[in-house]
Amino acid sequence: MVNKNPACKTCSAARECKDTAVSWFFLFLGLLATLAVRLVNLLLHVGQFWVKLSWYIGVGGFFVYFLYKYEQDRRLRMNLQKARIAEKLYARDKLGAEDYEFLSGLLCRLKSRKDAINYFFIFLSSGIVLALAIYQDFFRP
């Protein structure tokens, strides 16, 4: 997890650095899947084809998105075990330069704008679709 780009050594500098096209692809895939799953209930009134299409896009998108996220987290766990960061911290051992870079990268990752965008979109779209579904199911003439 050591950052290979020397221009991206701090969290504030990392914001100026370009994210990979792959990471943006998976962000948009996650957002699309989120929206598709939330539209299923609203599309019940439109037609079965649209319900199924939305469901498959949503569930298929989530499948691929979470497979990607799982692999990222698995690599992070492996790197944490390999570097023995937790053991060094508990034992109050001296950390090396690579340990500090690793921890800095990890902390920057926790401040990810893409994760914040994803969480906000999930929250907002859930609220909007929930309100629309309640209106459609209980108040629509």
PDB file of C-alpha atoms in Angstrom:
ATOM      1  CA  MET A   1       0.000   0.000   0.000  1.00  0.00           C
ATOM      2  CA  VAL A   2       3.014   2.232  -0.254  1.00  0.00           C
ATOM      3  CA  ASN A   3       2.197   5.092  -2.596  1.00  0.00           C
ATOM      4  CA  LYS A   4       4.444   4.893  -5.646  1.00  0.00           C
ATOM      5  CA  ASN A   5       3.707   8.460  -6.783  1.00  0.00           C
ATOM      6  CA  PRO A   6       6.096  10.871  -4.998  1.00  0.00           C
ATOM      7  CA  ALA A   7       3.699  13.772  -5.580  1.00  0.00           C
ATOM      8  CA  CYS A   8       1.007  12.025  -3.489  1.00  0.00           C
ATOM      9  CA  LYS A   9       2.806  11.662  -0.168  1.00  0.00           C
ATOM     10  CA  THR A  10       0.205  13.381   2.022  1.00  0.00           C
ATOM     11  CA  CYS A  11      -3.574  13.225   2.223  1.00  0.00           C
ATOM     12  CA  SER A  12      -3.927  16.785   0.976  1.00  0.00           C
ATOM     13  CA  ALA A  13      -1.489  16.152  -1.886  1.00  0.00           C
ATOM     14  CA  ALA A  14      -3.214  12.865  -2.720  1.00  0.00           C
ATOM     15  CA  ARG A  15      -6.434  14.781  -3.408  1.00  0.00           C
ATOM     16  CA  GLU A  16      -4.620  16.530  -6.253  1.00  0.00           C
ATOM     17  CA  CYS A  17      -3.405  13.249  -7.717  1.00  0.00           C
ATOM     18  CA  LYS A  18      -5.385  11.372 -10.320  1.00  0.00           C
ATOM     19  CA  ASP A  19      -7.342   8.344  -9.181  1.00  0.00           C
ATOM     20  CA  THR A  20      -7.138   5.347 -11.445  1.00  0.00           C
ATOM     21  CA  ALA A  21      -9.758   4.848 -14.118  1.00  0.00           C
ATOM     22  CA  VAL A  22     -10.502   1.476 -12.515  1.00  0.00           C
ATOM     23  CA  SER A  23     -11.377   3.039  -9.157  1.00  0.00           C
ATOM     24  CA  TRP A  24     -13.707   5.553 -10.855  1.00  0.00           C
ATOM     25  CA  PHE A  25     -15.304   2.777 -12.914  1.00  0.00           C
ATOM     26  CA  PHE A  26     -16.131   0.820  -9.764  1.00  0.00           C
ATOM     27  CA  LEU A  27     -17.448   3.925  -8.008  1.00  0.00           C
ATOM     28  CA  PHE A  28     -19.854   4.600 -10.880  1.00  0.00           C
ATOM     29  CA  LEU A  29     -20.770   0.918 -11.074  1.00  0.00           C
ATOM     30  CA  GLY A  30     -21.646   0.999  -7.364  1.00  0.00           C
ATOM     31  CA  LEU A  31     -23.722   4.152  -7.828  1.00  0.00           C
ATOM     32  CA  LEU A  32     -25.547   2.650 -10.819  1.00  0.00           C
ATOM     33  CA  ALA A  33     -26.259  -0.562  -8.887  1.00  0.00           C
ATOM     34  CA  THR A  34     -27.519   1.463  -5.927  1.00  0.00           C
ATOM     35  CA  LEU A  35     -29.913   3.417  -8.100  1.00  0.00           C
ATOM     36  CA  ALA A  36     -31.081   0.350 -10.045  1.00  0.00           C
ATOM     37  CA  VAL A  37     -31.958  -1.624  -6.910  1.00  0.00           C
ATOM     38  CA  ARG A  38     -33.794   1.319  -5.416  1.00  0.00           C
ATOM     39  CA  LEU A  39     -35.868   1.787  -8.575  1.00  0.00           C
ATOM     40  CA  VAL A  40     -37.228  -1.773  -8.580  1.00  0.00           C
ATOM     41  CA  ASN A  41     -40.236  -0.978  -6.389  1.00  0.00           C
ATOM     42  CA  LEU A  42     -41.088   2.162  -8.339  1.00  0.00           C
ATOM     43  CA  LEU A  43     -40.892   0.290 -11.641  1.00  0.00           C
ATOM     44  CA  LEU A  44     -43.528  -2.223 -10.521  1.00  0.00           C
ATOM     45  CA  HIS A  45     -46.086   0.258 -11.837  1.00  0.00           C
ATOM     46  CA  VAL A  46     -44.310   0.601 -15.196  1.00  0.00           C
ATOM     47  CA  GLY A  47     -43.800  -2.969 -16.325  1.00  0.00           C
ATOM     48  CA  GLN A  48     -42.236  -6.314 -15.490  1.00  0.00           C
ATOM     49  CA  PHE A  49     -39.449  -5.937 -18.066  1.00  0.00           C
ATOM     50  CA  TRP A  50     -38.168  -2.746 -16.400  1.00  0.00           C
ATOM     51  CA  VAL A  51     -38.385  -4.301 -12.942  1.00  0.00           C
ATOM     52  CA  LYS A  52     -36.298  -7.275 -14.016  1.00  0.00           C
ATOM     53  CA  LEU A  53     -33.814  -5.138 -15.935  1.00  0.00           C
ATOM     54  CA  SER A  54     -33.343  -2.838 -12.960  1.00  0.00           C
ATOM     55  CA  TRP A  55     -32.995  -5.780 -10.575  1.00  0.00           C
ATOM     56  CA  TYR A  56     -30.375  -7.521 -12.738  1.00  0.00           C
ATOM     57  CA  ILE A  57     -28.391  -4.318 -13.224  1.00  0.00           C
ATOM     58  CA  GLY A  58     -28.512  -3.626  -9.490  1.00  0.00           C
ATOM     59  CA  VAL A  59     -27.699  -7.079  -8.197  1.00  0.00           C
ATOM     60  CA  GLY A  60     -25.165  -7.798 -10.951  1.00  0.00           C
ATOM     61  CA  GLY A  61     -23.539  -4.416 -10.377  1.00  0.00           C
ATOM     62  CA  PHE A  62     -23.345  -5.004  -6.634  1.00  0.00           C
ATOM     63  CA  PHE A  63     -21.874  -8.461  -7.239  1.00  0.00           C
ATOM     64  CA  VAL A  64     -19.019  -7.056  -9.334  1.00  0.00           C
ATOM     65  CA  TYR A  65     -18.570  -3.955  -7.124  1.00  0.00           C
ATOM     66  CA  PHE A  66     -18.321  -5.901  -3.875  1.00  0.00           C
ATOM     67  CA  LEU A  67     -16.034  -8.474  -5.468  1.00  0.00           C
ATOM     68  CA  TYR A  68     -13.690  -5.570  -6.283  1.00  0.00           C
ATOM     69  CA  LYS A  69     -14.009  -4.077  -2.771  1.00  0.00           C
ATOM     70  CA  TYR A  70     -13.433  -7.496  -1.191  1.00  0.00           C
ATOM     71  CA  GLU A  71     -10.230  -7.947  -3.209  1.00  0.00           C
ATOM     72  CA  GLN A  72      -9.011  -4.487  -2.195  1.00  0.00           C
ATOM     73  CA  ASP A  73      -9.687  -5.214   1.482  1.00  0.00           C
ATOM     74  CA  ARG A  74      -8.076  -8.659   1.201  1.00  0.00           C
ATOM     75  CA  ARG A  75      -4.901  -7.092  -0.190  1.00  0.00           C
ATOM     76  CA  LEU A  76      -4.922  -4.523   2.594  1.00  0.00           C
ATOM     77  CA  ARG A  77      -5.296  -7.240   5.259  1.00  0.00           C
ATOM     78  CA  MET A  78      -2.462  -9.237   3.693  1.00  0.00           C
ATOM     79  CA  ASN A  79      -0.216  -6.167   3.652  1.00  0.00           C
ATOM     80  CA  LEU A  80      -1.098  -5.410   7.274  1.00  0.00           C
ATOM     81  CA  GLN A  81      -0.200  -8.959   8.304  1.00  0.00           C
ATOM     82  CA  LYS A  82       2.980  -8.947   6.254  1.00  0.00           C
ATOM     83  CA  ALA A  83       4.160  -5.616   7.690  1.00  0.00           C
ATOM     84  CA  ARG A  84       3.106  -6.668  11.221  1.00  0.00           C
ATOM     85  CA  ILE A  85       1.989  -3.095  11.901  1.00  0.00           C
ATOM     86  CA  ALA A  86      -0.492  -4.019  14.649  1.00  0.00           C
ATOM     87  CA  GLU A  87       2.084  -6.126  16.491  1.00  0.00           C
ATOM     88  CA  LYS A  88       4.643  -3.329  16.271  1.00  0.00           C
ATOM     89  CA  LEU A  89       2.149  -0.805  17.618  1.00  0.00           C
ATOM     90  CA  TYR A  90       1.045  -3.030  20.504  1.00  0.00           C
ATOM     91  CA  ALA A  91       4.660  -3.758  21.438  1.00  0.00           C
ATOM     92  CA  ARG A  92       5.538  -0.089  20.963  1.00  0.00           C
ATOM     93  CA  ASP A  93       8.314  -1.155  18.613  1.00  0.00           C
ATOM     94  CA  LYS A  94      10.020   1.412  16.456  1.00  0.00           C
ATOM     95  CA  LEU A  95       8.313   1.847  13.102  1.00  0.00           C
ATOM     96  CA  GLY A  96      10.341   2.058   9.924  1.00  0.00           C
ATOM     97  CA  ALA A  97       9.901   4.492   7.043  1.00  0.00           C
ATOM     98  CA  GLU A  98       7.806   1.963   5.087  1.00  0.00           C
ATOM     99  CA  ASP A  99       5.585   1.426   8.144  1.00  0.00           C
ATOM    100  CA  TYR A 100       4.912   5.157   8.356  1.00  0.00           C
ATOM    101  CA  GLU A 101       4.175   5.352   4.626  1.00  0.00           C
ATOM    102  CA  PHE A 102       1.824   2.388   4.929  1.00  0.00           C
ATOM    103  CA  LEU A 103      -0.046   3.927   7.874  1.00  0.00           C
ATOM    104  CA  SER A 104      -0.220   7.317   6.141  1.00  0.00           C
ATOM    105  CA  GLY A 105      -1.690   5.691   3.042  1.00  0.00           C
ATOM    106  CA  LEU A 106      -4.182   3.765   5.148  1.00  0.00           C
ATOM    107  CA  LEU A 107      -5.313   6.895   6.989  1.00  0.00           C
ATOM    108  CA  CYS A 108      -5.650   8.808   3.712  1.00  0.00           C
ATOM    109  CA  ARG A 109      -7.735   5.968   2.312  1.00  0.00           C
ATOM    110  CA  LEU A 110     -10.072   6.241   5.291  1.00  0.00           C
ATOM    111  CA  LYS A 111     -10.662   9.872   4.300  1.00  0.00           C
ATOM    112  CA  SER A 112     -11.618   8.881   0.745  1.00  0.00           C
ATOM    113  CA  ARG A 113     -13.925  11.268  -1.079  1.00  0.00           C
ATOM    114  CA  LYS A 114     -15.209   8.441  -3.245  1.00  0.00           C
ATOM    115  CA  ASP A 115     -16.412   6.499  -0.207  1.00  0.00           C
ATOM    116  CA  ALA A 116     -18.121   9.634   1.118  1.00  0.00           C
ATOM    117  CA  ILE A 117     -19.792  10.178  -2.275  1.00  0.00           C
ATOM    118  CA  ASN A 118     -20.914   6.550  -2.328  1.00  0.00           C
ATOM    119  CA  TYR A 119     -22.372   6.656   1.203  1.00  0.00           C
ATOM    120  CA  PHE A 120     -24.127   9.968   0.562  1.00  0.00           C
ATOM    121  CA  PHE A 121     -25.610   8.699  -2.716  1.00  0.00           C
ATOM    122  CA  ILE A 122     -26.871   5.518  -1.031  1.00  0.00           C
ATOM    123  CA  PHE A 123     -28.429   7.549   1.794  1.00  0.00           C
ATOM    124  CA  LEU A 124     -29.971  10.184  -0.485  1.00  0.00           C
ATOM    125  CA  SER A 125     -31.311   7.778  -3.112  1.00  0.00           C
ATOM    126  CA  SER A 126     -32.735   5.510  -0.406  1.00  0.00           C
ATOM    127  CA  GLY A 127     -34.574   8.423   1.195  1.00  0.00           C
ATOM    128  CA  ILE A 128     -35.961   9.727  -2.091  1.00  0.00           C
ATOM    129  CA  VAL A 129     -37.086   6.318  -3.337  1.00  0.00           C
ATOM    130  CA  LEU A 130     -38.567   5.433   0.055  1.00  0.00           C
ATOM    131  CA  ALA A 131     -40.615   8.649   0.034  1.00  0.00           C
ATOM    132  CA  LEU A 132     -41.752   8.031  -3.558  1.00  0.00           C
ATOM    133  CA  ALA A 133     -42.677   4.418  -2.798  1.00  0.00           C
ATOM    134  CA  ILE A 134     -44.693   5.427   0.258  1.00  0.00           C
ATOM    135  CA  TYR A 135     -46.490   8.043  -1.824  1.00  0.00           C
ATOM    136  CA  GLN A 136     -47.162   5.556  -4.641  1.00  0.00           C
ATOM    137  CA  ASP A 137     -48.321   2.766  -2.353  1.00  0.00           C
ATOM    138  CA  PHE A 138     -50.370   4.707   0.189  1.00  0.00           C
ATOM    139  CA  PHE A 139     -51.305   8.183  -1.043  1.00  0.00           C
ATOM    140  CA  ARG A 140     -51.530   8.062  -4.832  1.00  0.00           C
ATOM    141  CA  PRO A 141     -55.129   8.134  -6.069  1.00  0.00           C
TER     142      PRO A 141
END
